[in-house]
Amino acid sequence: MNKNALDFAIKYGFLILLGGLALFFSIYASGFASPRSAVFILQSVAITGILALGVTCTLVVGGFDLSIGSVATSALMLSAYTMVVLEQSAFVAVALCLIMGAIVGLVNGLLIVKMRVPDLLATLGMMFLLIGLQRIPTQGNSIATGMSLENGAVAEGTFSAAFLWLGRHRFDLFLDRLVPVPVVVFLLIALLIWLFLGYTRHGRLMYAIGSNERAAGLVGTNVHRYKIVAYMISGMLASVGGILLAARLGRGDIASGNNLLLDSVAAALIGFAVLGAARPNAFGTAAGALFVGILLQGLTMMNAPYYMQDFVKGAVLVAALVFTFYLSSRRGGRRTA
């Protein structure tokens, strides 16, 4: 493979594959190319994509956040508990969830930069802590209006209409009730993270930390502060995902976030292959989430067995990473030669 063809394959190969996949399903899966099907794909990956953007921020500084799925589920349960059991407003529920996410991110960051706990171990420990903590107030039960509480009382609170609007409202766009609120939130967050990481001084410093932490520190960068901020962003974005999931379900379903961690990590890692970046980036993460959504929606519409989905996601992730790093290493070898 000559140099120009190799460079083209590295930079545009994934996007060509994404377009080819969409074209294939448009031809062979009836109804796949409709506007509502496209929006359904975006809706299915919106929450996963938001969490993946949080993971991306930690990857940028050379870290990794395994607690995002449990933070999202904790936000789901906390928002439900606040409104159904404590009978508070939607504003209070959202504020508490965001504060909780920021605190979890802060603790993760302090464990990593102050206590020198490896990022995988620190966030893994936080994941198990949150999984247990979110079950304690309700003895492991889901939260819904009318549930029996430990003291024998009945929960009489309800999800407010304003809160449910976040997960269920749809905006008109060419067709009535086409675009769900979570899709708009996902796209806005993706745009903001992309601009922040790629076009601000703080974003460039975060990339510098991930590339060479020691060198970044020697030129005056406050490495510890940026790492902590990255984990706080991840925690808050995970909370946003949990809030949107709770608003869509209308109940505190404790088992509803089981696949959030794996799906969001897959989207963030697949993003390494987009435009030959070979590094974490917001655009690649959003494209990775979209790729997984198109793949799973297409397989579902072609009546592929549901138990094949995890296998397909894993195969795509491995292929994307091999494609990215193998071809990039070949390009680097050619340039060195």
CSV table of C-alpha atoms in Angstrom, one decimal:
chain,number,residue,atom,x,y,z
A,1,MET,CA,0.0,0.0,0.0
A,2,ASN,CA,1.6,3.3,-1.0
A,3,LYS,CA,1.8,6.3,1.3
A,4,ASN,CA,-1.1,8.3,-0.1
A,5,ALA,CA,-3.5,5.3,-0.1
A,6,LEU,CA,-2.4,4.5,3.5
A,7,ASP,CA,-3.0,8.1,4.7
A,8,PHE,CA,-6.4,8.1,3.0
A,9,ALA,CA,-7.4,4.8,4.6
A,10,ILE,CA,-6.3,6.0,8.0
A,11,LYS,CA,-8.1,9.3,7.8
A,12,TYR,CA,-11.3,8.4,6.0
A,13,GLY,CA,-11.6,4.7,6.3
A,14,PHE,CA,-13.9,4.7,9.3
A,15,LEU,CA,-16.3,7.3,7.9
A,16,ILE,CA,-16.5,5.4,4.6
A,17,LEU,CA,-17.3,2.3,6.6
A,18,LEU,CA,-20.0,4.2,8.5
A,19,GLY,CA,-21.6,5.5,5.2
A,20,GLY,CA,-21.4,2.0,3.7
A,21,LEU,CA,-23.0,0.5,6.7
A,22,ALA,CA,-25.9,3.0,6.5
A,23,LEU,CA,-26.3,2.4,2.8
A,24,PHE,CA,-26.3,-1.4,3.2
A,25,PHE,CA,-29.1,-1.3,5.8
A,26,SER,CA,-31.0,1.3,3.8
A,27,ILE,CA,-31.2,-1.2,1.0
A,28,TYR,CA,-31.7,-4.4,2.8
A,29,ALA,CA,-33.6,-3.3,6.0
A,30,SER,CA,-37.1,-2.0,5.1
A,31,GLY,CA,-37.8,1.3,6.7
A,32,PHE,CA,-34.2,1.9,7.9
A,33,ALA,CA,-33.8,5.1,5.8
A,34,SER,CA,-36.9,6.8,7.2
A,35,PRO,CA,-36.5,10.0,9.2
A,36,ARG,CA,-38.1,8.4,12.3
A,37,SER,CA,-35.7,5.5,12.1
A,38,ALA,CA,-32.7,7.9,11.9
A,39,VAL,CA,-34.0,9.8,15.0
A,40,PHE,CA,-34.6,6.5,16.8
A,41,ILE,CA,-31.0,5.6,16.2
A,42,LEU,CA,-29.9,8.9,17.7
A,43,GLN,CA,-32.2,8.5,20.6
A,44,SER,CA,-30.9,5.0,21.3
A,45,VAL,CA,-27.3,6.3,21.5
A,46,ALA,CA,-27.9,9.7,23.1
A,47,ILE,CA,-27.5,8.7,26.7
A,48,THR,CA,-24.6,6.3,25.9
A,49,GLY,CA,-23.0,9.1,23.8
A,50,ILE,CA,-23.2,11.6,26.7
A,51,LEU,CA,-21.5,9.1,29.0
A,52,ALA,CA,-18.9,8.3,26.3
A,53,LEU,CA,-18.0,12.0,26.0
A,54,GLY,CA,-17.3,12.0,29.8
A,55,VAL,CA,-15.0,9.0,29.3
A,56,THR,CA,-13.3,10.9,26.5
A,57,CYS,CA,-12.4,13.8,28.8
A,58,THR,CA,-10.6,11.3,31.2
A,59,LEU,CA,-8.9,9.5,28.3
A,60,VAL,CA,-7.6,12.9,27.1
A,61,VAL,CA,-5.6,13.4,30.3
A,62,GLY,CA,-4.3,9.8,30.3
A,63,GLY,CA,-7.0,8.4,32.7
A,64,PHE,CA,-10.0,6.1,32.5
A,65,ASP,CA,-13.3,6.3,34.3
A,66,LEU,CA,-15.0,3.0,35.0
A,67,SER,CA,-17.5,4.5,37.4
A,68,ILE,CA,-19.7,6.3,34.8
A,69,GLY,CA,-22.3,3.6,34.5
A,70,SER,CA,-22.8,3.4,38.2
A,71,VAL,CA,-22.9,7.3,38.5
A,72,ALA,CA,-25.6,7.4,35.8
A,73,THR,CA,-27.6,4.7,37.6
A,74,SER,CA,-27.1,6.5,40.9
A,75,ALA,CA,-28.4,9.7,39.3
A,76,LEU,CA,-31.4,7.8,38.0
A,77,MET,CA,-32.2,6.4,41.5
A,78,LEU,CA,-31.4,9.7,43.3
A,79,SER,CA,-33.8,11.7,41.0
A,80,ALA,CA,-36.5,9.2,41.5
A,81,TYR,CA,-36.0,9.1,45.3
A,82,THR,CA,-36.0,12.9,45.5
A,83,MET,CA,-39.3,13.3,43.7
A,84,VAL,CA,-41.2,10.1,44.7
A,85,VAL,CA,-40.1,9.6,48.3
A,86,LEU,CA,-39.0,13.1,49.4
A,87,GLU,CA,-41.6,14.8,47.2
A,88,GLN,CA,-39.3,17.5,45.9
A,89,SER,CA,-39.4,19.4,42.7
A,90,ALA,CA,-37.7,18.6,39.4
A,91,PHE,CA,-35.2,21.4,39.9
A,92,VAL,CA,-34.1,20.0,43.3
A,93,ALA,CA,-33.8,16.5,41.8
A,94,VAL,CA,-31.6,17.7,38.8
A,95,ALA,CA,-29.5,19.9,41.0
A,96,LEU,CA,-28.8,17.0,43.5
A,97,CYS,CA,-27.9,14.7,40.7
A,98,LEU,CA,-25.4,17.1,39.1
A,99,ILE,CA,-23.9,17.8,42.5
A,100,MET,CA,-23.6,14.1,43.2
A,101,GLY,CA,-21.8,13.6,39.9
A,102,ALA,CA,-19.4,16.4,40.5
A,103,ILE,CA,-18.6,15.1,44.0
A,104,VAL,CA,-18.0,11.5,42.7
A,105,GLY,CA,-15.7,13.0,40.0
A,106,LEU,CA,-13.9,15.0,42.6
A,107,VAL,CA,-13.3,12.0,44.9
A,108,ASN,CA,-12.1,9.9,41.9
A,109,GLY,CA,-9.7,12.7,40.9
A,110,LEU,CA,-8.4,13.1,44.5
A,111,LEU,CA,-7.9,9.4,44.9
A,112,ILE,CA,-5.9,9.3,41.6
A,113,VAL,CA,-3.7,12.5,41.9
A,114,LYS,CA,-3.4,12.8,45.7
A,115,MET,CA,-3.5,9.2,47.0
A,116,ARG,CA,-1.7,7.8,43.9
A,117,VAL,CA,-4.3,5.1,43.4
A,118,PRO,CA,-4.2,3.9,39.7
A,119,ASP,CA,-7.2,5.3,37.8
A,120,LEU,CA,-8.7,1.9,36.9
A,121,LEU,CA,-8.6,0.7,40.5
A,122,ALA,CA,-9.9,4.0,41.9
A,123,THR,CA,-12.9,4.2,39.6
A,124,LEU,CA,-13.5,0.5,39.8
A,125,GLY,CA,-13.8,0.8,43.6
A,126,MET,CA,-16.1,3.8,43.2
A,127,MET,CA,-18.2,1.8,40.8
A,128,PHE,CA,-18.8,-1.0,43.4
A,129,LEU,CA,-19.4,1.6,46.2
A,130,LEU,CA,-22.1,3.3,44.2
A,131,ILE,CA,-23.7,0.1,43.1
A,132,GLY,CA,-24.1,-0.8,46.7
A,133,LEU,CA,-25.0,2.7,47.9
A,134,GLN,CA,-27.9,3.2,45.4
A,135,ARG,CA,-29.6,0.0,46.7
A,136,ILE,CA,-29.5,0.8,50.4
A,137,PRO,CA,-32.4,3.4,50.7
A,138,THR,CA,-34.9,1.1,48.9
A,139,GLN,CA,-33.5,-2.3,49.9
A,140,GLY,CA,-32.7,-3.0,46.3
A,141,ASN,CA,-36.1,-2.2,45.0
A,142,SER,CA,-37.0,0.1,42.1
A,143,ILE,CA,-38.7,3.4,42.9
A,144,ALA,CA,-42.2,4.2,41.8
A,145,THR,CA,-45.3,6.0,43.1
A,146,GLY,CA,-47.2,3.8,45.6
A,147,MET,CA,-44.2,1.7,46.7
A,148,SER,CA,-44.0,0.6,50.3
A,149,LEU,CA,-41.2,2.2,52.3
A,150,GLU,CA,-39.2,0.7,55.1
A,151,ASN,CA,-41.3,2.4,57.8
A,152,GLY,CA,-44.5,1.1,56.4
A,153,ALA,CA,-45.6,4.3,54.7
A,154,VAL,CA,-46.4,4.5,51.0
A,155,ALA,CA,-44.5,6.8,48.6
A,156,GLU,CA,-47.0,9.3,47.3
A,157,GLY,CA,-44.7,11.6,45.3
A,158,THR,CA,-44.7,11.6,41.5
A,159,PHE,CA,-42.4,12.5,38.7
A,160,SER,CA,-43.1,16.1,37.8
A,161,ALA,CA,-44.2,16.9,34.3
A,162,ALA,CA,-41.2,19.3,33.9
A,163,PHE,CA,-38.9,16.4,34.7
A,164,LEU,CA,-40.6,13.9,32.3
A,165,TRP,CA,-40.4,16.6,29.6
A,166,LEU,CA,-36.6,16.1,29.6
A,167,GLY,CA,-36.9,12.5,28.5
A,168,ARG,CA,-40.2,12.3,26.6
A,169,HIS,CA,-40.8,15.6,24.8
A,170,ARG,CA,-40.2,15.7,21.0
A,171,PHE,CA,-39.6,18.8,18.9
A,172,ASP,CA,-41.1,19.3,15.5
A,173,LEU,CA,-38.7,19.2,12.7
A,174,PHE,CA,-40.2,18.7,9.2
A,175,LEU,CA,-42.4,16.1,10.9
A,176,ASP,CA,-44.5,16.4,14.1
A,177,ARG,CA,-42.8,15.3,17.3
A,178,LEU,CA,-39.7,14.1,15.5
A,179,VAL,CA,-36.6,15.0,17.6
A,180,PRO,CA,-36.5,13.9,21.3
A,181,VAL,CA,-34.9,16.2,23.9
A,182,PRO,CA,-32.1,13.7,24.8
A,183,VAL,CA,-30.9,13.8,21.2
A,184,VAL,CA,-30.7,17.6,21.3
A,185,VAL,CA,-28.9,17.5,24.7
A,186,PHE,CA,-26.4,14.9,23.3
A,187,LEU,CA,-25.6,17.0,20.2
A,188,LEU,CA,-25.2,20.2,22.2
A,189,ILE,CA,-22.8,18.5,24.7
A,190,ALA,CA,-20.9,16.8,21.9
A,191,LEU,CA,-20.4,20.3,20.2
A,192,LEU,CA,-19.3,21.9,23.5
A,193,ILE,CA,-16.8,19.2,24.4
A,194,TRP,CA,-15.5,19.2,20.8
A,195,LEU,CA,-15.0,23.0,21.0
A,196,PHE,CA,-13.5,22.8,24.5
A,197,LEU,CA,-11.0,20.1,23.8
A,198,GLY,CA,-10.0,21.2,20.3
A,199,TYR,CA,-10.1,25.0,20.3
A,200,THR,CA,-9.4,26.2,23.9
A,201,ARG,CA,-6.1,26.6,25.8
A,202,HIS,CA,-7.5,24.4,28.6
A,203,GLY,CA,-8.3,21.6,26.1
A,204,ARG,CA,-4.9,21.7,24.5
A,205,LEU,CA,-3.3,21.5,28.0
A,206,MET,CA,-5.4,18.5,28.8
A,207,TYR,CA,-4.1,16.8,25.6
A,208,ALA,CA,-0.6,17.7,26.6
A,209,ILE,CA,-1.0,16.1,30.0
A,210,GLY,CA,-2.3,12.9,28.4
A,211,SER,CA,0.6,12.9,25.9
A,212,ASN,CA,3.4,13.6,28.4
A,213,GLU,CA,2.4,14.4,31.9
A,214,ARG,CA,5.9,15.2,33.1
A,215,ALA,CA,6.7,17.6,30.3
A,216,ALA,CA,3.3,19.4,30.8
A,217,GLY,CA,4.1,19.8,34.5
A,218,LEU,CA,7.6,21.2,33.8
A,219,VAL,CA,6.2,24.0,31.7
A,220,GLY,CA,3.9,25.1,34.5
A,221,THR,CA,0.7,23.2,33.8
A,222,ASN,CA,-1.3,22.4,37.0
A,223,VAL,CA,-1.5,18.7,36.1
A,224,HIS,CA,-3.4,17.7,39.2
A,225,ARG,CA,-6.1,20.3,38.8
A,226,TYR,CA,-6.8,19.4,35.1
A,227,LYS,CA,-7.0,15.7,36.0
A,228,ILE,CA,-9.5,16.4,38.8
A,229,VAL,CA,-11.5,18.6,36.5
A,230,ALA,CA,-11.6,15.9,33.8
A,231,TYR,CA,-13.1,13.4,36.3
A,232,MET,CA,-15.6,16.0,37.5
A,233,ILE,CA,-16.7,16.6,33.9
A,234,SER,CA,-17.1,12.8,33.5
A,235,GLY,CA,-19.1,12.5,36.7
A,236,MET,CA,-21.4,15.4,35.8
A,237,LEU,CA,-22.0,14.1,32.2
A,238,ALA,CA,-22.8,10.6,33.6
A,239,SER,CA,-25.3,12.3,35.9
A,240,VAL,CA,-26.9,14.0,33.0
A,241,GLY,CA,-27.3,10.7,31.3
A,242,GLY,CA,-28.9,9.2,34.4
A,243,ILE,CA,-31.3,12.1,34.6
A,244,LEU,CA,-32.4,11.7,31.0
A,245,LEU,CA,-32.8,8.0,31.5
A,246,ALA,CA,-35.0,8.5,34.6
A,247,ALA,CA,-37.1,11.1,32.7
A,248,ARG,CA,-37.6,8.7,29.8
A,249,LEU,CA,-38.6,5.7,32.1
A,250,GLY,CA,-40.6,7.6,34.6
A,251,ARG,CA,-39.4,5.4,37.4
A,252,GLY,CA,-36.3,4.5,39.3
A,253,ASP,CA,-35.5,1.2,37.6
A,254,ILE,CA,-32.3,-0.1,39.3
A,255,ALA,CA,-31.5,-2.5,36.5
A,256,SER,CA,-31.9,-0.1,33.6
A,257,GLY,CA,-28.3,1.1,33.3
A,258,ASN,CA,-26.6,-2.3,33.2
A,259,ASN,CA,-25.0,-1.8,29.7
A,260,LEU,CA,-24.2,1.9,30.0
A,261,LEU,CA,-20.5,1.4,31.0
A,262,LEU,CA,-19.6,-1.1,28.2
A,263,ASP,CA,-21.5,0.8,25.5
A,264,SER,CA,-20.0,4.2,26.4
A,265,VAL,CA,-16.5,2.8,26.6
A,266,ALA,CA,-16.9,1.2,23.3
A,267,ALA,CA,-18.1,4.4,21.7
A,268,ALA,CA,-15.1,6.4,23.1
A,269,LEU,CA,-12.6,3.8,22.0
A,270,ILE,CA,-14.1,3.4,18.5
A,271,GLY,CA,-13.7,7.2,18.2
A,272,PHE,CA,-9.9,6.7,18.1
A,273,ALA,CA,-10.4,5.5,14.5
A,274,VAL,CA,-12.3,8.5,13.2
A,275,LEU,CA,-10.3,10.7,10.8
A,276,GLY,CA,-7.1,8.9,11.8
A,277,ALA,CA,-7.0,10.7,15.1
A,278,ALA,CA,-5.5,7.8,17.0
A,279,ARG,CA,-6.4,9.7,20.2
A,280,PRO,CA,-9.5,10.4,22.2
A,281,ASN,CA,-11.7,13.2,20.7
A,282,ALA,CA,-15.3,14.3,20.9
A,283,PHE,CA,-16.1,14.1,17.3
A,284,GLY,CA,-14.8,10.6,17.1
A,285,THR,CA,-16.7,9.6,20.2
A,286,ALA,CA,-20.0,10.9,18.8
A,287,ALA,CA,-19.3,9.1,15.5
A,288,GLY,CA,-18.5,5.9,17.4
A,289,ALA,CA,-21.8,6.1,19.3
A,290,LEU,CA,-23.6,6.7,16.0
A,291,PHE,CA,-21.8,3.7,14.4
A,292,VAL,CA,-22.9,1.4,17.2
A,293,GLY,CA,-26.4,2.7,17.0
A,294,ILE,CA,-26.7,2.2,13.2
A,295,LEU,CA,-25.2,-1.3,13.5
A,296,LEU,CA,-27.6,-2.5,16.2
A,297,GLN,CA,-30.7,-0.8,14.7
A,298,GLY,CA,-29.9,-2.3,11.3
A,299,LEU,CA,-29.4,-5.8,12.8
A,300,THR,CA,-32.6,-5.5,14.7
A,301,MET,CA,-34.6,-4.5,11.6
A,302,MET,CA,-33.1,-7.4,9.8
A,303,ASN,CA,-34.3,-9.7,12.6
A,304,ALA,CA,-30.8,-10.7,13.7
A,305,PRO,CA,-30.8,-12.6,17.1
A,306,TYR,CA,-30.6,-10.2,20.0
A,307,TYR,CA,-27.8,-12.3,21.6
A,308,MET,CA,-25.5,-11.4,18.7
A,309,GLN,CA,-25.4,-7.7,19.6
A,310,ASP,CA,-22.7,-7.8,22.2
A,311,PHE,CA,-20.5,-10.0,19.9
A,312,VAL,CA,-21.0,-7.6,17.1
A,313,LYS,CA,-20.1,-4.6,19.3
A,314,GLY,CA,-17.0,-6.3,20.5
A,315,ALA,CA,-15.9,-7.3,17.0
A,316,VAL,CA,-16.4,-3.7,15.7
A,317,LEU,CA,-14.4,-2.3,18.7
A,318,VAL,CA,-11.5,-4.7,18.1
A,319,ALA,CA,-11.5,-4.1,14.3
A,320,ALA,CA,-11.6,-0.3,14.8
A,321,LEU,CA,-8.7,-0.3,17.2
A,322,VAL,CA,-6.6,-2.7,15.1
A,323,PHE,CA,-7.4,-0.6,12.1
A,324,THR,CA,-6.3,2.6,13.8
A,325,PHE,CA,-3.2,1.6,15.6
A,326,TYR,CA,-1.8,-1.0,13.1
A,327,LEU,CA,-2.2,1.3,10.1
A,328,SER,CA,-0.9,4.3,12.1
A,329,SER,CA,2.2,2.3,13.2
A,330,ARG,CA,2.8,1.4,9.5
A,331,ARG,CA,2.6,5.1,8.6
A,332,GLY,CA,4.9,6.0,11.4
A,333,GLY,CA,7.4,3.3,10.3
A,334,ARG,CA,7.3,4.5,6.7
A,335,ARG,CA,8.0,8.1,7.8
A,336,THR,CA,10.9,7.0,10.0
A,337,ALA,CA,12.3,5.0,7.1
